[in-house]
C-alpha cells in the first residue's frame, strides 16, 4: 500500500541529489500550477514536483520512491479533462513531471519515424516533422502544451482519427520507466515485429498507472500537398451521415476530418465569439465541416469537394455549402468549430459528455439522447458537436435560458445518466477520448465490470504491485 | 502447474456432454492432422481434439480443463510457421479447435466493421466483405485455411502491411475465453474508446498463451476501383529503396504492396515453376513488384505507374519495367513472387529467416547479411525476398550447388546466428511476422530479455496463473 503521509525530508534530499536543484520544486508558489487541473475540478497537494532531465534520472527517482513506498503522479502538460494528472489532497503523492525530457532523438524521413522524449510538446513534434516534409497526423486543441508522454498515456484522439486513428495507432515503440524504476527500452522502429506480447499498447492509454512513458517512436505520414475545407448546412444528423458516406465512398484516403455541429451550438459561437461569421446564406439545423487533404500531386481537391457536394445538393442531403477559397477562409471555418466550447461557456453553465457510438448510430443516438434530456428538463439546450467521422460526439447540454447555473449543475448526474443510458443502448463508450482519470473510475464497474475490469486489476497488480503509480486513477 | 499425464476419461466424458459427439475427436486417425504442424517440425500427441460449436461451449470446456489442470492448445487453421498450434509429445495437452465457430455475426458497410467468429477463414471473411463492396485489407498466403482467431493470435502480416498495417491494426474489438473459462465480451465497434487498459492488443499476438479469441470486430476499407501492378528490374536493394521512396512521395495512400526479389530467387522460380515466364527483356540482380490500388474513381493508376517509372528509368533507378495490362498478367507477375518458397524447396534445402529492420536499413542489412553468410559458407546462395515496404525480409539461404542437404542443414544454427547478428546491429526483429511459437522461445531471453521478458512473464502469470494456455509457446 502506498504511504499516505507526506514524504520524509530524507527522500527529497536523495531525490535532489539525483536531479539537482533545478529538478526539484518544493515551494508551494512553484508547485501550485502542478497541483490543480485546468478544469479546476481538483485542488491537490504535494510536497514536491520532480523534473528529471534524463530517463536515467527519472528511473533513479522512481527507484527511490519505490523503496520508500511513496506514490507518484506522472504529469505532462497537465491538460487532462478528467483530473488524470494531479495529486490527491493528502499531500503524500509526489509529482513527476516529464517537461525536461524534451529532446527529439531522431527523425527518419525515409522510414517516416520520429523518436522523441516524453516532454516534447505535440506542437513541437508536429513542427519537427513538418521541417522534414513529414506530417505527425495527430491534432488536438491542447497541442501547444500537451506533451507526447501525456498524449500517449491518454491515447489522445482529436480531429483526424477518421483518417489516421488515435495516438495508439501511431506508436511503433516506447521507452518506459516501470514502477520499480527499471527502464524498459522498447524503442524499436519496426513495422513488423512478432516477438511476444505487445507491451507498448498496454502502456498507451494506461494514464500513468502502469509506468511512466519517457520516450516513443511515432509513425509519420507524408505532408499534404493540398488541403480543402467546406462548411455545409444540413437538415439533420441523418443528412450528415449520408454526406459522410458519400465522401468515404468517393475518396476515403483524403477525408482528414468530418465534424458535426448543431444549429444551437453555432448560434452560441456567432453570438459570443468576436469575428465569427457564418459563411452561408441561411442558418441550418446542423452543420458539417469536412476537410480533405492529400500528398498526391495535382489532386485538385477543390474539384473533388465540388463534385461530391453538387451531388449531395442535388440529392437534398445538403442545403447550402461553401468551400474555403483561401487559407484565411479555411481558418475562419475551423474557428467556428473550435470555439464551440468557449462559446458554450460564455452562454452559461454546461454539462459535458465525451461519448462515442458506432458511426452509423450517431443520428439515432443524437435523436434519442436529445429526447431523453428534453424529457428530463424542459427547455434544456442540446449542443451535440464533434467528430462524426469517428463516432465521437461531445453531447453537451446548456442550461435552459433563464435557469440558474447552480440549479442546472446540481442536476448534472441525472442528465449524464440519461445520456449514458442511450450510449449504452448503442454499445457505445462513456469516455471516448478523454479517458478515466480521477473523475470517472467510479463508472468503471458499471461499464467495464466483470471479466474486463478484473483483467485490468490483475494487470495493474502484476506490474505495479505496490500501487504507487498514479493512485486513484483509471481503476476504482 | 499443468498436468503432464493424459487427461482422465472422466474429463473427456464431461467435455463430450458439453460439445456432443461431433465436437470431440479421439481416434488417432481423426486427430492426426491436428497434432503435426504443416512444416513437419513437430509430431505431437493428444487424447482429444475438441471442436465446440459456440463460444458458450468453448467456455465450458475451458472451465472443465481449468478445474482438472489440463493444458490446452488452441488451434485455428494450423498454419503456424513456428509450431505454435500443435501439442507437445507427452499427450497431456488437449487441442481446442475453433473451426466450428464459423459464423459471420455482422457486417456494417457504413461503419466499415465486420464482426465474426474465430473459425471463419480469412478467405471467407474477405469474400463476405467483398460482397458488401468492402475490403478486408489483410492477405497472407495461407488465407484459404487460416482462421481469423489464429490470424489475430499471431498478428499476421503479409503483403499489404505497407498500407494497412498488420492484423492488430484492424482490430476494434474481441471476444475472448480466459484461462478460467470466463468469457470477456469486448466486441465493441468503436473508433474511440478510452476506458481503461487496451486489452484487445494484449491478446492479439499472444499466440493463445493468455486466452482463446472466439470472435472479433475488424475494420474494413472501401474496395479498390482500380489495381495496377508493375514488375521492375533494379540493380540493387538501394535502387529498390529509391523506387519505394518515389512511390511513397507520389501517392503513399495507393501503395498496396512493394515486394523485393533477388535474381537468384527469380532464377529458381523460372527454372522450377511450370508456366513461370519473366516478362522483362533481361534478367536483373533484383526485382521489385509494386502494386497500386485505390477506391478513388478515375484515378488512372496505370498512368501513375508510368509516370513514376519513367522518372525512375530516367534516373537510372530502374533498368526495365512492365505494367500488367490484364488481370491475367497481374496474376502472372504475382505468381513470380508467391512461388518463391516453392521454387526454393524444389531447388534444394533451404534455411529461412523471417526478419525485419527499419525500411531504410534494408539495403545495408542485405549487403551485410549476404557477406556474413558467404564468409561462413562459400558458395551458399542467398535468396532474400519479401515485404520491402514494411522492412520484413525473408532472408533465406539455399544450399551451395552440389552440396548435400543434410550437411547444409546441420549448419542452420550457425547461419541463422550470423544473419541475426546483422539484424541485431540494425535494431531489427528476429521474428517479423511468423511469431515465436514452439520454435523460438529459446531466443527470447537473448533478444527480449531483461525488463521486457520479465513484464511478459508477469502478465502471463497474472492472466494464466496455472500455465494451462498453450504451454511452452512464446515464453521460455
PDB file of N, CA and C in Angstrom, chain A residues 269-270 272-278 332 335-336:
ATOM      1  N   UNK A 269     -21.723  30.321 -30.937  1.00  0.00           N
ATOM      2  CA  UNK A 269     -20.441  30.802 -31.481  1.00  0.00           C
ATOM      3  C   UNK A 269     -20.638  32.160 -32.147  1.00  0.00           C
ATOM      4  N   UNK A 270     -21.687  32.275 -32.964  1.00  0.00           N
ATOM      5  CA  UNK A 270     -21.920  33.530 -33.692  1.00  0.00           C
ATOM      6  C   UNK A 270     -22.242  34.673 -32.724  1.00  0.00           C
ATOM      7  N   UNK A 272     -21.201  34.885 -29.398  1.00  0.00           N
ATOM      8  CA  UNK A 272     -20.217  35.194 -28.350  1.00  0.00           C
ATOM      9  C   UNK A 272     -18.785  35.355 -28.847  1.00  0.00           C
ATOM     10  N   UNK A 273     -18.453  34.814 -29.995  1.00  0.00           N
ATOM     11  CA  UNK A 273     -17.048  34.823 -30.410  1.00  0.00           C
ATOM     12  C   UNK A 273     -16.810  35.990 -31.359  1.00  0.00           C
ATOM     13  N   UNK A 274     -15.973  36.917 -30.972  1.00  0.00           N
ATOM     14  CA  UNK A 274     -15.713  38.085 -31.824  1.00  0.00           C
ATOM     15  C   UNK A 274     -15.178  37.659 -33.191  1.00  0.00           C
ATOM     16  N   UNK A 275     -15.767  38.233 -34.222  1.00  0.00           N
ATOM     17  CA  UNK A 275     -15.293  37.942 -35.575  1.00  0.00           C
ATOM     18  C   UNK A 275     -15.896  36.707 -36.199  1.00  0.00           C
ATOM     19  N   UNK A 276     -16.668  35.946 -35.430  1.00  0.00           N
ATOM     20  CA  UNK A 276     -17.253  34.728 -36.013  1.00  0.00           C
ATOM     21  C   UNK A 276     -18.410  35.106 -36.936  1.00  0.00           C
ATOM     22  N   UNK A 277     -18.349  34.628 -38.163  1.00  0.00           N
ATOM     23  CA  UNK A 277     -19.385  34.925 -39.165  1.00  0.00           C
ATOM     24  C   UNK A 277     -19.753  33.623 -39.856  1.00  0.00           C
ATOM     25  N   UNK A 278     -21.032  33.418 -40.052  1.00  0.00           N
ATOM     26  CA  UNK A 278     -21.471  32.225 -40.781  1.00  0.00           C
ATOM     27  C   UNK A 278     -21.308  32.480 -42.278  1.00  0.00           C
ATOM     28  N   UNK A 332     -11.072  30.461 -40.747  1.00  0.00           N
ATOM     29  CA  UNK A 332     -12.320  31.026 -40.219  1.00  0.00           C
ATOM     30  C   UNK A 332     -13.377  29.933 -40.049  1.00  0.00           C
ATOM     31  N   UNK A 335     -12.467  27.845 -37.111  1.00  0.00           N
ATOM     32  CA  UNK A 335     -12.694  28.583 -35.859  1.00  0.00           C
ATOM     33  C   UNK A 335     -14.132  28.391 -35.370  1.00  0.00           C
ATOM     34  N   UNK A 336     -15.080  28.338 -36.304  1.00  0.00           N
ATOM     35  CA  UNK A 336     -16.477  28.109 -35.911  1.00  0.00           C
ATOM     36  C   UNK A 336     -16.614  26.799 -35.147  1.00  0.00           C
TER      37      UNK A 336
END
